[in-house]
Coordinates of C-alpha atoms in Angstrom, one line a residue:
X1200 CA 79.3 9.3 -37.4
X1201 CA 76.2 11.1 -36.1
X1202 CA 74.2 7.9 -36.4
X1203 CA 76.8 5.9 -34.5
X1204 CA 76.8 8.5 -31.7
X1205 CA 73.0 8.4 -31.6
X1206 CA 73.0 4.6 -31.4
X1207 CA 75.5 4.6 -28.5
X1208 CA 73.4 7.2 -26.7
X1209 CA 70.3 5.2 -27.1
X1210 CA 72.0 2.0 -25.9
X1211 CA 73.3 3.9 -22.9
X1212 CA 69.9 5.4 -22.2
X1213 CA 68.2 2.0 -22.4
X1214 CA 70.8 0.4 -20.1
X1215 CA 70.4 3.3 -17.6
X1216 CA 66.6 2.8 -17.3
X1217 CA 67.1 -0.9 -16.4
X1218 CA 68.6 0.0 -13.0
X1219 CA 66.8 1.9 -10.3
X1220 CA 68.8 4.3 -8.2
X1221 CA 67.5 3.2 -4.7
X1222 CA 70.4 2.7 -2.3
X1223 CA 73.0 4.6 -4.5
X1224 CA 75.4 6.6 -2.4
X1225 CA 75.0 10.3 -3.2
X1226 CA 77.3 11.6 -0.5
X1227 CA 79.7 10.2 2.0
X1228 CA 80.6 11.9 5.2
X1229 CA 83.7 10.5 7.0
X1230 CA 83.4 10.1 10.7
X1231 CA 85.9 10.2 13.5
X1232 CA 84.0 7.7 15.5
X1233 CA 85.3 4.2 16.3
X1234 CA 82.0 2.1 16.0
X1235 CA 79.1 4.2 14.9
X1236 CA 75.7 2.5 15.6
X1237 CA 72.6 4.6 16.3
X1238 CA 71.7 7.7 14.2
X1239 CA 69.2 10.5 14.6
X1240 CA 68.8 14.1 13.5
X1241 CA 67.4 17.1 15.4
X1242 CA 66.8 19.4 12.4
X1243 CA 70.3 20.8 12.4
X1244 CA 72.7 18.2 13.7
X1245 CA 73.2 14.5 13.6
X1246 CA 73.5 12.5 16.8
X1247 CA 75.5 9.2 16.7
X1248 CA 76.2 6.6 19.3
X1249 CA 79.6 4.9 19.5
X1250 CA 79.3 1.5 21.1
X1251 CA 83.1 0.9 21.4
X1252 CA 83.8 4.1 23.5
X1253 CA 80.3 4.3 25.0
X1254 CA 79.9 7.8 23.8
X1255 CA 77.3 10.1 22.1
X1256 CA 78.4 12.5 19.4
X1257 CA 76.7 15.6 18.0
X1258 CA 78.0 16.3 14.5
X1259 CA 77.5 18.7 11.6
X1260 CA 76.3 17.5 8.2
X1261 CA 80.0 17.7 7.1
X1262 CA 81.0 15.3 9.9
X1263 CA 82.6 17.8 12.3
X1264 CA 82.2 16.9 15.9
X1265 CA 80.4 19.7 17.9
X1266 CA 80.3 17.9 21.2
X1267 CA 80.6 14.4 22.8
X1268 CA 79.8 12.9 26.1
X1269 CA 79.6 9.6 27.9
X1270 CA 76.5 7.4 27.3
X1271 CA 74.4 6.5 30.4
X1272 CA 75.0 2.8 29.6
X1273 CA 78.0 0.7 28.7
X1274 CA 76.9 -0.2 25.1
X1275 CA 74.9 2.5 23.3
X1276 CA 73.3 0.9 20.3
X1277 CA 70.4 3.2 19.2
X1278 CA 69.4 6.8 19.6
X1279 CA 66.3 8.9 18.9
X1280 CA 65.8 12.7 19.1
X1281 CA 62.3 13.7 20.4
X1282 CA 60.9 16.9 21.9
X1283 CA 64.3 18.4 22.6
X1284 CA 65.6 15.3 24.4
X1285 CA 67.5 12.1 23.4
X1286 CA 66.4 8.5 23.9
X1287 CA 69.4 6.1 24.0
X1288 CA 69.1 2.3 23.8
X1289 CA 71.7 0.2 25.5
X1290 CA 72.3 -3.4 24.5
X1291 CA 74.0 -4.6 27.7
X1292 CA 71.6 -2.9 30.1
X1293 CA 68.7 -3.6 27.9
X1294 CA 67.3 -0.2 28.8
X1295 CA 66.3 3.0 27.1
X1296 CA 67.5 6.2 28.8
X1297 CA 65.9 9.6 28.3
X1298 CA 68.6 12.2 28.6
X1299 CA 69.3 15.9 28.0
X1300 CA 71.2 16.9 24.9
X1301 CA 74.2 17.9 27.0
X1302 CA 74.3 14.5 28.6
X1303 CA 74.2 15.9 32.1
X1304 CA 70.7 14.8 33.1
X1305 CA 69.1 11.3 32.9
X1306 CA 65.4 12.0 33.2
X1307 CA 64.4 8.3 33.4
X1308 CA 65.1 4.8 32.1
X1309 CA 62.8 2.1 31.0
X1310 CA 63.5 -1.6 30.4
X1311 CA 63.5 -2.9 26.8
X1312 CA 61.9 -6.4 26.7
X1313 CA 64.2 -7.9 24.0
X1314 CA 67.2 -10.1 24.0
X1315 CA 69.1 -8.0 21.4
X1316 CA 67.7 -4.4 21.2
X1317 CA 69.2 -2.3 18.5
X1318 CA 67.9 0.8 16.7
X1319 CA 65.1 2.9 18.1
X1320 CA 62.7 5.6 16.9
X1321 CA 60.6 7.8 19.2
X1322 CA 57.0 8.7 18.4
X1323 CA 54.3 10.5 20.3
X1324 CA 52.9 7.4 22.1
X1325 CA 55.8 5.1 22.5
X1326 CA 59.3 4.0 21.5
X1327 CA 59.8 1.7 18.5
X1328 CA 62.7 -0.8 18.9
X1329 CA 64.4 -2.9 16.2
X1330 CA 66.0 -6.1 17.3
X1331 CA 68.9 -8.1 15.9
X1332 CA 68.0 -11.7 16.8
X1333 CA 64.5 -11.5 18.3
X1334 CA 63.2 -11.3 14.7
X1335 CA 60.6 -8.6 15.6
X1336 CA 60.0 -4.9 15.9
X1337 CA 58.4 -3.8 19.2
X1338 CA 56.7 -0.7 20.4
X1339 CA 57.2 -0.1 24.2
X1340 CA 55.6 2.2 26.7
X1341 CA 57.4 5.4 27.8
X1342 CA 56.0 4.7 31.3
X1343 CA 57.3 1.2 32.1
X1344 CA 58.7 -0.4 28.9
X1345 CA 55.8 -2.8 28.5
X1346 CA 55.1 -4.0 24.9
X1347 CA 52.3 -2.0 23.2
X1348 CA 52.6 -3.7 19.8
X1349 CA 54.9 -6.1 18.0
X1350 CA 55.3 -7.7 14.6
X1351 CA 57.6 -10.1 12.8
X1352 CA 60.8 -8.7 11.2
X1353 CA 63.9 -9.9 9.3
X1354 CA 66.8 -11.0 11.4
X1355 CA 69.6 -8.6 12.3
X1356 CA 67.8 -5.3 12.0
X1357 CA 70.1 -2.6 13.3
X1358 CA 68.4 0.7 12.6
X1359 CA 64.8 2.0 12.4
X1360 CA 63.2 5.4 11.8
X1361 CA 59.5 5.9 11.9
X1362 CA 59.3 9.1 9.9
X1363 CA 55.7 10.2 9.6
X1364 CA 52.3 10.1 11.4
X1365 CA 51.1 7.3 9.1
X1366 CA 53.7 5.0 10.6
X1367 CA 55.9 4.6 7.6
X1368 CA 59.4 3.5 8.4
X1369 CA 62.9 2.6 7.1
X1370 CA 65.0 -0.1 8.8
X1371 CA 68.5 -1.3 8.1
X1372 CA 70.3 -4.6 8.4
X1373 CA 74.1 -5.0 8.8
X1374 CA 74.0 -8.7 7.9
X1375 CA 71.7 -8.6 4.9
X1376 CA 73.1 -5.2 3.6
X1377 CA 69.6 -4.1 2.9
X1378 CA 67.3 -1.1 3.6
X1379 CA 63.7 -2.0 4.3
X1380 CA 60.6 0.1 3.9
X1381 CA 57.4 -0.7 5.7
X1382 CA 54.6 0.4 8.0
X1383 CA 54.3 0.1 11.8
X1384 CA 50.6 0.9 11.4
X1385 CA 50.0 -2.3 9.5
X1386 CA 52.9 -4.2 10.9
X1387 CA 54.4 -5.2 7.6
X1388 CA 57.4 -4.6 5.3
X1389 CA 56.7 -3.3 1.8
X1390 CA 60.0 -3.9 0.0
X1391 CA 63.7 -3.7 0.4
X1392 CA 66.7 -2.6 -1.6
X1393 CA 70.5 -3.3 -1.3
X1394 CA 73.2 -1.0 -0.2
X1395 CA 76.7 -1.2 -1.7
X1396 CA 78.6 -1.4 1.6
X1397 CA 78.7 -3.8 4.6
X1398 CA 77.6 -3.2 8.2
X1399 CA 74.6 -0.9 7.6
X1400 CA 73.5 0.5 11.0
X1401 CA 71.6 3.6 12.1
X1402 CA 69.1 5.1 9.6
X1403 CA 67.2 8.4 9.3
X1404 CA 64.9 9.8 6.7
X1405 CA 63.9 13.5 6.8
X1406 CA 61.3 13.2 4.0
X1407 CA 63.8 14.1 1.3
X1408 CA 67.1 12.6 2.2
X1409 CA 67.8 9.0 3.5
X1410 CA 70.9 8.7 5.7
X1411 CA 72.6 5.5 6.8
X1412 CA 75.6 4.6 8.8
X1413 CA 78.3 2.3 7.5
X1414 CA 80.0 1.0 10.6
X1415 CA 82.9 -0.8 8.9
X1416 CA 83.6 2.2 6.7
X1417 CA 83.1 4.7 9.5
X1418 CA 80.9 6.9 7.2
X1419 CA 77.5 8.5 7.2
X1420 CA 76.0 8.0 3.7
X1421 CA 73.3 9.9 2.0
X1422 CA 71.4 7.5 -0.2
X1423 CA 69.1 7.9 -3.1
X1424 CA 65.5 7.2 -2.5
X1425 CA 62.4 8.5 -4.3
X1426 CA 58.7 7.7 -3.9
X1427 CA 58.4 8.5 -7.6
X1428 CA 60.1 5.2 -8.5
X1429 CA 57.8 2.3 -9.4
X1430 CA 60.3 -0.5 -9.7
X1431 CA 63.6 -1.5 -8.1
X1432 CA 65.5 -3.2 -10.9
X1433 CA 68.6 -5.2 -10.6
X1434 CA 71.5 -6.4 -12.8
X1435 CA 70.6 -7.3 -16.4
X1436 CA 71.4 -10.7 -17.9
X1437 CA 71.3 -11.6 -21.6
X1438 CA 70.0 -15.1 -22.1
X1439 CA 68.9 -17.6 -24.7
X1440 CA 66.2 -20.3 -24.3
X1441 CA 65.5 -23.0 -26.8
X1442 CA 62.2 -24.5 -26.1
X1443 CA 61.5 -27.8 -27.7
X1444 CA 57.9 -29.0 -28.4
X1445 CA 57.3 -32.2 -30.3
X1446 CA 56.4 -35.9 -30.2
X1447 CA 57.9 -39.3 -31.0
X1448 CA 55.4 -41.7 -32.4
X1449 CA 56.3 -45.3 -31.4
X1450 CA 53.2 -46.6 -33.3
X1451 CA 51.6 -48.7 -34.4
X1452 CA 49.0 -46.1 -35.5
X1453 CA 49.7 -42.9 -37.4
X1454 CA 49.3 -39.4 -35.8
X1455 CA 47.2 -37.0 -37.6
X1456 CA 46.9 -33.2 -37.3
X1457 CA 49.4 -32.4 -34.6
X1458 CA 48.7 -28.9 -33.5
X1459 CA 51.4 -27.0 -31.5
X1460 CA 50.5 -23.7 -29.7
X1461 CA 53.4 -21.8 -28.2
X1462 CA 52.8 -18.8 -26.0
X1463 CA 54.8 -15.8 -27.1
X1464 CA 56.5 -13.6 -24.4
X1465 CA 56.2 -9.8 -24.4
X1466 CA 58.2 -7.0 -22.9
X1467 CA 57.4 -6.7 -19.2
X1468 CA 58.6 -5.3 -15.9
X1469 CA 61.3 -8.1 -15.7
X1470 CA 62.2 -8.7 -19.3
X1471 CA 62.8 -7.4 -22.8
X1472 CA 62.4 -9.9 -25.7
X1473 CA 65.1 -9.3 -28.4
X1474 CA 64.0 -12.0 -30.9
X1475 CA 62.0 -15.1 -31.5
X1476 CA 62.9 -17.8 -34.1
X1477 CA 61.6 -21.2 -34.9
X1478 CA 63.5 -24.3 -36.1
X1479 CA 62.3 -27.8 -37.2
X1480 CA 63.9 -31.1 -36.3
X1481 CA 66.6 -30.7 -38.9
X1482 CA 67.6 -27.3 -37.6
X1483 CA 66.1 -25.4 -40.5
X1484 CA 64.5 -22.1 -39.6
X1485 CA 60.7 -22.2 -40.2
X1486 CA 57.7 -19.9 -39.8
X1487 CA 54.5 -20.6 -37.9
X1488 CA 51.3 -21.4 -39.8
X1489 CA 49.7 -18.5 -37.9
X1490 CA 50.3 -16.0 -35.2
X1491 CA 47.1 -16.0 -33.1
X1492 CA 45.9 -13.5 -30.5
X1493 CA 43.1 -14.0 -27.9
X1494 CA 40.8 -11.4 -26.2
X1495 CA 43.4 -10.7 -23.5
X1496 CA 46.1 -9.8 -25.9
X1497 CA 48.1 -13.0 -25.4
X1498 CA 49.8 -14.1 -28.7
X1499 CA 50.6 -17.6 -29.8
X1500 CA 52.7 -19.2 -32.6
X1501 CA 50.6 -22.0 -34.2
X1502 CA 52.1 -24.9 -36.1
X1503 CA 50.2 -27.7 -37.8
X1504 CA 51.9 -31.0 -38.7
X1505 CA 49.5 -33.1 -40.8
X1506 CA 51.1 -36.5 -40.2
X1507 CA 53.6 -38.3 -38.0
X1508 CA 54.1 -41.8 -39.1
X1509 CA 55.0 -44.7 -36.7
X1510 CA 58.7 -44.5 -35.9
X1511 CA 59.0 -40.8 -36.7
X1512 CA 59.5 -37.8 -34.5
X1513 CA 58.7 -34.2 -35.1
X1514 CA 59.7 -31.1 -33.2
X1515 CA 59.5 -27.3 -33.2
X1516 CA 62.3 -25.5 -31.3
X1517 CA 61.5 -22.0 -30.4
X1518 CA 64.5 -19.8 -29.7
X1519 CA 63.9 -16.8 -27.4
X1520 CA 66.7 -14.3 -27.1
X1521 CA 66.0 -11.8 -24.3
X1522 CA 67.2 -9.7 -21.4
X1523 CA 65.9 -10.1 -17.9
X1524 CA 66.5 -8.7 -14.4
X1525 CA 65.4 -9.0 -10.8
X1526 CA 62.6 -6.6 -10.0
X1527 CA 60.6 -5.4 -7.0
X1528 CA 57.6 -3.1 -7.1
X1529 CA 58.0 0.1 -5.0
X1530 CA 54.4 -0.3 -3.9
X1531 CA 52.7 1.2 -0.9
X1532 CA 49.1 1.8 0.0
X1533 CA 49.6 5.5 -0.8
X1534 CA 50.3 4.7 -4.4
X1535 CA 47.0 2.9 -5.0
X1536 CA 44.6 5.5 -6.3
X1537 CA 41.5 5.7 -8.4
X1538 CA 39.0 3.1 -9.6
X1539 CA 39.6 -0.2 -11.3
X1540 CA 38.8 0.2 -15.1
X1541 CA 35.6 -1.5 -16.1
X1542 CA 37.4 -3.3 -18.9
X1543 CA 39.8 -4.8 -16.4
X1544 CA 37.0 -5.9 -14.1
X1545 CA 35.1 -7.4 -17.0
X1546 CA 37.9 -9.7 -18.0
X1547 CA 39.8 -10.4 -14.7
X1548 CA 37.1 -11.1 -12.2
X1549 CA 35.7 -14.2 -14.0
X1550 CA 35.0 -17.5 -12.3
X1551 CA 36.2 -20.8 -13.7
X1552 CA 36.4 -24.5 -12.9
X1553 CA 39.8 -24.2 -11.2
X1554 CA 38.6 -21.3 -9.1
X1555 CA 35.1 -22.2 -8.0
X1556 CA 35.0 -19.0 -6.0
X1557 CA 31.3 -19.3 -5.2
X1558 CA 32.0 -22.3 -3.2
X1559 CA 30.8 -21.7 0.4
X1560 CA 34.3 -22.4 1.8
X1561 CA 35.9 -19.7 -0.4
X1562 CA 33.1 -17.2 0.3
X1563 CA 33.4 -17.7 4.1
X1564 CA 37.2 -17.4 4.1
X1565 CA 37.2 -14.2 2.1
X1566 CA 34.6 -12.7 4.5
X1567 CA 36.6 -13.8 7.5
X1568 CA 39.9 -12.6 6.3
X1569 CA 38.8 -9.2 5.0
X1570 CA 36.3 -8.3 7.7
X1571 CA 36.7 -4.6 8.6
X1572 CA 39.5 -4.1 6.0
X1573 CA 38.9 -1.3 3.6
X1574 CA 42.5 -0.9 2.4
X1575 CA 43.1 -2.4 -1.1
X1576 CA 46.8 -3.1 -0.4
X1577 CA 46.1 -4.9 2.8
X1578 CA 43.2 -6.9 1.3
X1579 CA 45.7 -8.4 -1.2
X1580 CA 48.3 -8.8 1.5
X1581 CA 46.0 -10.7 3.9
X1582 CA 44.9 -13.1 1.1
X1583 CA 48.5 -13.6 0.1
X1584 CA 49.6 -14.5 3.6
X1585 CA 46.6 -16.8 4.1
X1586 CA 47.6 -18.8 1.0
X1587 CA 51.2 -18.9 2.0
X1588 CA 50.4 -19.9 5.6
X1589 CA 47.8 -22.5 4.5
X1590 CA 49.4 -24.4 1.6
X1591 CA 52.7 -26.3 1.5
X1592 CA 54.3 -27.3 -1.8
X1593 CA 53.5 -30.8 -3.0
X1594 CA 53.5 -31.9 -6.7
X1595 CA 50.7 -34.4 -7.0
X1596 CA 50.0 -34.3 -10.8
X1597 CA 46.8 -32.7 -12.0
X1598 CA 45.2 -29.5 -10.7
X1599 CA 42.4 -29.5 -8.3
X1600 CA 39.9 -26.6 -7.8
X1601 CA 40.8 -23.9 -5.2
X1602 CA 38.4 -25.1 -2.4
X1603 CA 39.9 -28.6 -2.4
X1604 CA 43.5 -27.3 -2.4
X1605 CA 42.9 -24.9 0.4
X1606 CA 41.2 -27.5 2.6
X1607 CA 43.9 -30.1 1.8
X1608 CA 46.6 -27.6 2.6
X1609 CA 49.1 -28.7 -0.1
X1610 CA 49.5 -28.2 -3.9
X1611 CA 51.7 -27.3 -6.8
X1612 CA 52.6 -23.8 -8.0
X1613 CA 49.6 -23.8 -10.3
X1614 CA 47.3 -24.8 -7.4
X1615 CA 48.7 -22.0 -5.2
X1616 CA 47.9 -19.7 -8.1
X1617 CA 44.4 -20.9 -8.7
X1618 CA 43.6 -20.7 -5.0
X1619 CA 45.0 -17.2 -4.7
X1620 CA 43.1 -16.1 -7.8
X1621 CA 39.9 -17.6 -6.4
X1622 CA 40.2 -15.6 -3.2
X1623 CA 41.2 -12.4 -5.0
X1624 CA 38.4 -12.5 -7.6
X1625 CA 35.8 -13.3 -4.9
X1626 CA 37.0 -10.2 -3.1
X1627 CA 36.5 -8.1 -6.3
X1628 CA 40.2 -7.8 -7.0
X1629 CA 41.3 -8.3 -10.6
X1630 CA 44.1 -10.9 -11.0
X1631 CA 45.5 -13.2 -13.6
X1632 CA 48.2 -16.0 -13.8
X1633 CA 51.5 -15.9 -15.6
X1634 CA 53.4 -18.9 -16.9
X1635 CA 57.1 -19.0 -17.1
X1636 CA 60.2 -20.9 -18.1
X1637 CA 62.5 -21.1 -15.1
X1638 CA 66.3 -21.3 -14.8
X1639 CA 66.9 -24.1 -12.3
X1640 CA 70.4 -24.5 -11.0
X1641 CA 73.1 -23.1 -13.3
X1642 CA 72.9 -20.8 -16.3
X1643 CA 73.0 -23.7 -18.9
X1644 CA 70.4 -26.0 -17.3
X1645 CA 67.0 -27.1 -18.5
X1646 CA 63.4 -26.8 -17.3
X1647 CA 60.7 -29.3 -17.8
X1648 CA 58.6 -28.4 -14.7
X1649 CA 58.1 -24.6 -15.3
X1650 CA 56.5 -22.2 -12.9
X1651 CA 53.3 -20.2 -12.5
X1652 CA 52.4 -17.3 -10.3
X1653 CA 49.8 -14.5 -10.0
X1654 CA 49.7 -10.9 -11.1
X1655 CA 47.4 -8.5 -9.3
X1656 CA 46.0 -5.3 -10.7
X1657 CA 46.5 -2.3 -8.4
X1658 CA 44.6 0.8 -9.5
X1659 CA 46.8 3.7 -10.2
X1660 CA 49.9 1.4 -10.4
X1661 CA 49.1 -1.5 -12.8
X1662 CA 49.9 -5.2 -12.8
X1663 CA 52.2 -6.5 -10.1
X1664 CA 53.7 -10.0 -9.6
X1665 CA 52.7 -11.7 -6.4
X1666 CA 53.9 -15.3 -6.0
X1667 CA 52.0 -17.2 -3.2
X1668 CA 54.1 -20.3 -3.8
X1669 CA 57.4 -18.6 -3.1
X1670 CA 55.7 -16.5 -0.5
X1671 CA 55.1 -19.5 1.7
X1672 CA 58.7 -19.5 2.7
X1673 CA 59.5 -19.3 6.4
X1674 CA 62.1 -16.6 5.5
X1675 CA 60.4 -13.3 6.0
X1676 CA 62.7 -11.7 3.4
X1677 CA 61.2 -14.0 0.8
X1678 CA 57.7 -13.1 2.0
X1679 CA 58.5 -9.5 1.6
X1680 CA 60.2 -9.9 -1.8
X1681 CA 57.6 -12.0 -3.6
X1682 CA 54.8 -9.6 -2.7
X1683 CA 55.7 -7.5 -5.7
X1684 CA 58.9 -9.0 -6.8
X1685 CA 60.4 -11.7 -9.1
X1686 CA 64.0 -13.0 -9.4
X1687 CA 66.3 -12.9 -12.4
X1688 CA 65.6 -16.6 -13.4
X1689 CA 62.4 -16.5 -15.4
X1690 CA 61.1 -15.8 -18.8
X1691 CA 57.4 -15.0 -18.7
X1692 CA 55.7 -16.4 -21.8
X1693 CA 52.0 -16.5 -20.7
X1694 CA 49.6 -14.2 -19.0
X1695 CA 45.9 -15.1 -18.8
X1696 CA 42.6 -14.9 -17.0
X1697 CA 42.1 -18.7 -17.5
X1698 CA 41.3 -20.7 -19.4
X1699 CA 43.1 -19.8 -22.6
X1700 CA 41.2 -20.6 -25.8
X1701 CA 44.3 -22.3 -27.1
X1702 CA 46.3 -23.5 -24.1
X1703 CA 43.2 -24.2 -21.9
X1704 CA 44.7 -24.3 -18.3
X1705 CA 48.2 -25.0 -19.5
X1706 CA 50.9 -22.4 -20.0
X1707 CA 54.0 -21.9 -22.1
X1708 CA 52.7 -24.3 -24.8
X1709 CA 50.4 -27.2 -25.5
X1710 CA 50.0 -29.9 -28.2
X1711 CA 46.9 -31.7 -29.5
X1712 CA 46.8 -34.6 -31.9
X1713 CA 44.6 -37.5 -33.2
X1714 CA 45.7 -41.1 -33.9
X1715 CA 44.3 -43.6 -36.4
X1716 CA 44.0 -46.3 -33.7
X1717 CA 46.3 -47.0 -30.8
X1718 CA 49.7 -45.5 -30.6
X1719 CA 52.4 -44.9 -27.9
X1720 CA 53.4 -41.2 -28.0
X1721 CA 56.3 -39.5 -26.2
X1722 CA 55.6 -35.8 -25.7
X1723 CA 58.5 -33.5 -25.4
X1724 CA 58.2 -30.1 -23.7
X1725 CA 61.7 -29.1 -22.5
X1726 CA 63.4 -25.7 -22.3
X1727 CA 67.2 -25.4 -22.5
X1728 CA 69.1 -22.3 -21.2
X1729 CA 72.1 -20.9 -22.9
X1730 CA 74.6 -18.0 -22.5
X1731 CA 74.7 -15.8 -25.6
X1732 CA 78.6 -15.6 -25.5
X1733 CA 78.7 -19.4 -26.0
X1734 CA 76.0 -19.5 -28.7
X1735 CA 76.5 -17.0 -31.4

């Protein structure tokens, strides 16, 4: 009985660690406000705008209304407390009003140069404004409303709070049901996490507690957020992949010494491997001739088939049973600390024929892009955005070196990865590629194309996925997500500096053989996805 309880507890503990807590509602405060929009905090009380009644409310932490008064504009959409006064943004007037906390005095108003102004945040030298449809965040002058700074943002931002002198901020979206974390200093978004309710509006972070309005639910929610978290992990799926590697020999010659190398996955930030089994063409379970390991720690199953006669086929099916989940790194410049270990630099800064990073074009681009940049996070980000902005996806067949791909402006996922790796390593930033089997379409589909992306080593944090191919999307949410995130549709099998001593520049698997003369050979490399409940 004790053993059974222990097993249950261990299973529960393991399941618990697979989900991060970001965005979890810790406390709900019910509001007697028709359409709560903007949110701010003065150290003791919350201030909330109501766009339906055009009012401003001062409330306690328990939701009791202390006072209310009319807004200076017809549609108050955002509010910010600063130096004992309130800034109120109005969507109809497209103005920001500076008023007293009793609502009796309007000290000034300034225009907001945006079509759809929404949340606001007041700092020492200007007013930050989130927009719904303008797809940007702007900073405007307290004097005349002129734009001092702006940067691209996801669509439908409704709240923003710049909460420290380093320019860190939170923003909320009522359409995407997400909370974003970023920096106005660098003009970027670091990551985002979902909320479990719709119509997320005003947001405020006091350094310990994250507060967010739910307009539909008419509640003020205290959310979990911790800088100590390293990964935002989503729902877990159990899956099976049966990966077929083999050949059909149409003849007329005999095939000799067919060598099959299969990269073996390991437990990583996005997956846990439960079991690996191998089967021959008749469905009988078999064992590899050897399990190999190279100097990077990558393991391979090795099979040797001595002969395949004309008209015969042979195949090894590798069955992977695993759990995987969507994941994002909770990565900010502040988390990058210390020096890069010499062992990491020795292995993951190497040049290679696919990189050619001493090419003058690569050298010049790295120098241009990183000139004056001494922030490790931003160095990686600038190179990531350059690759995403420069290359468009095109599957030509074959893999050209990075300088050719960057000049051409198009390439496959592997060519994206090689180009990004060349730039990173030239800049002294350790990086490697990972090879994956991808779920394409539904849960019981197949993959014969596969996918490759990059992992970057961030000192003090570790290896982080950065996918320059997916990052070339025009959707800024994708650009944010794939700088540190990966979806719940991959099994990572391969991680390497390149080239592998067994797979060379390939990934997942490779086959080599000799023939005693001419022979027509069909090579099979196909991965089939299955649901465990359907495949006991």
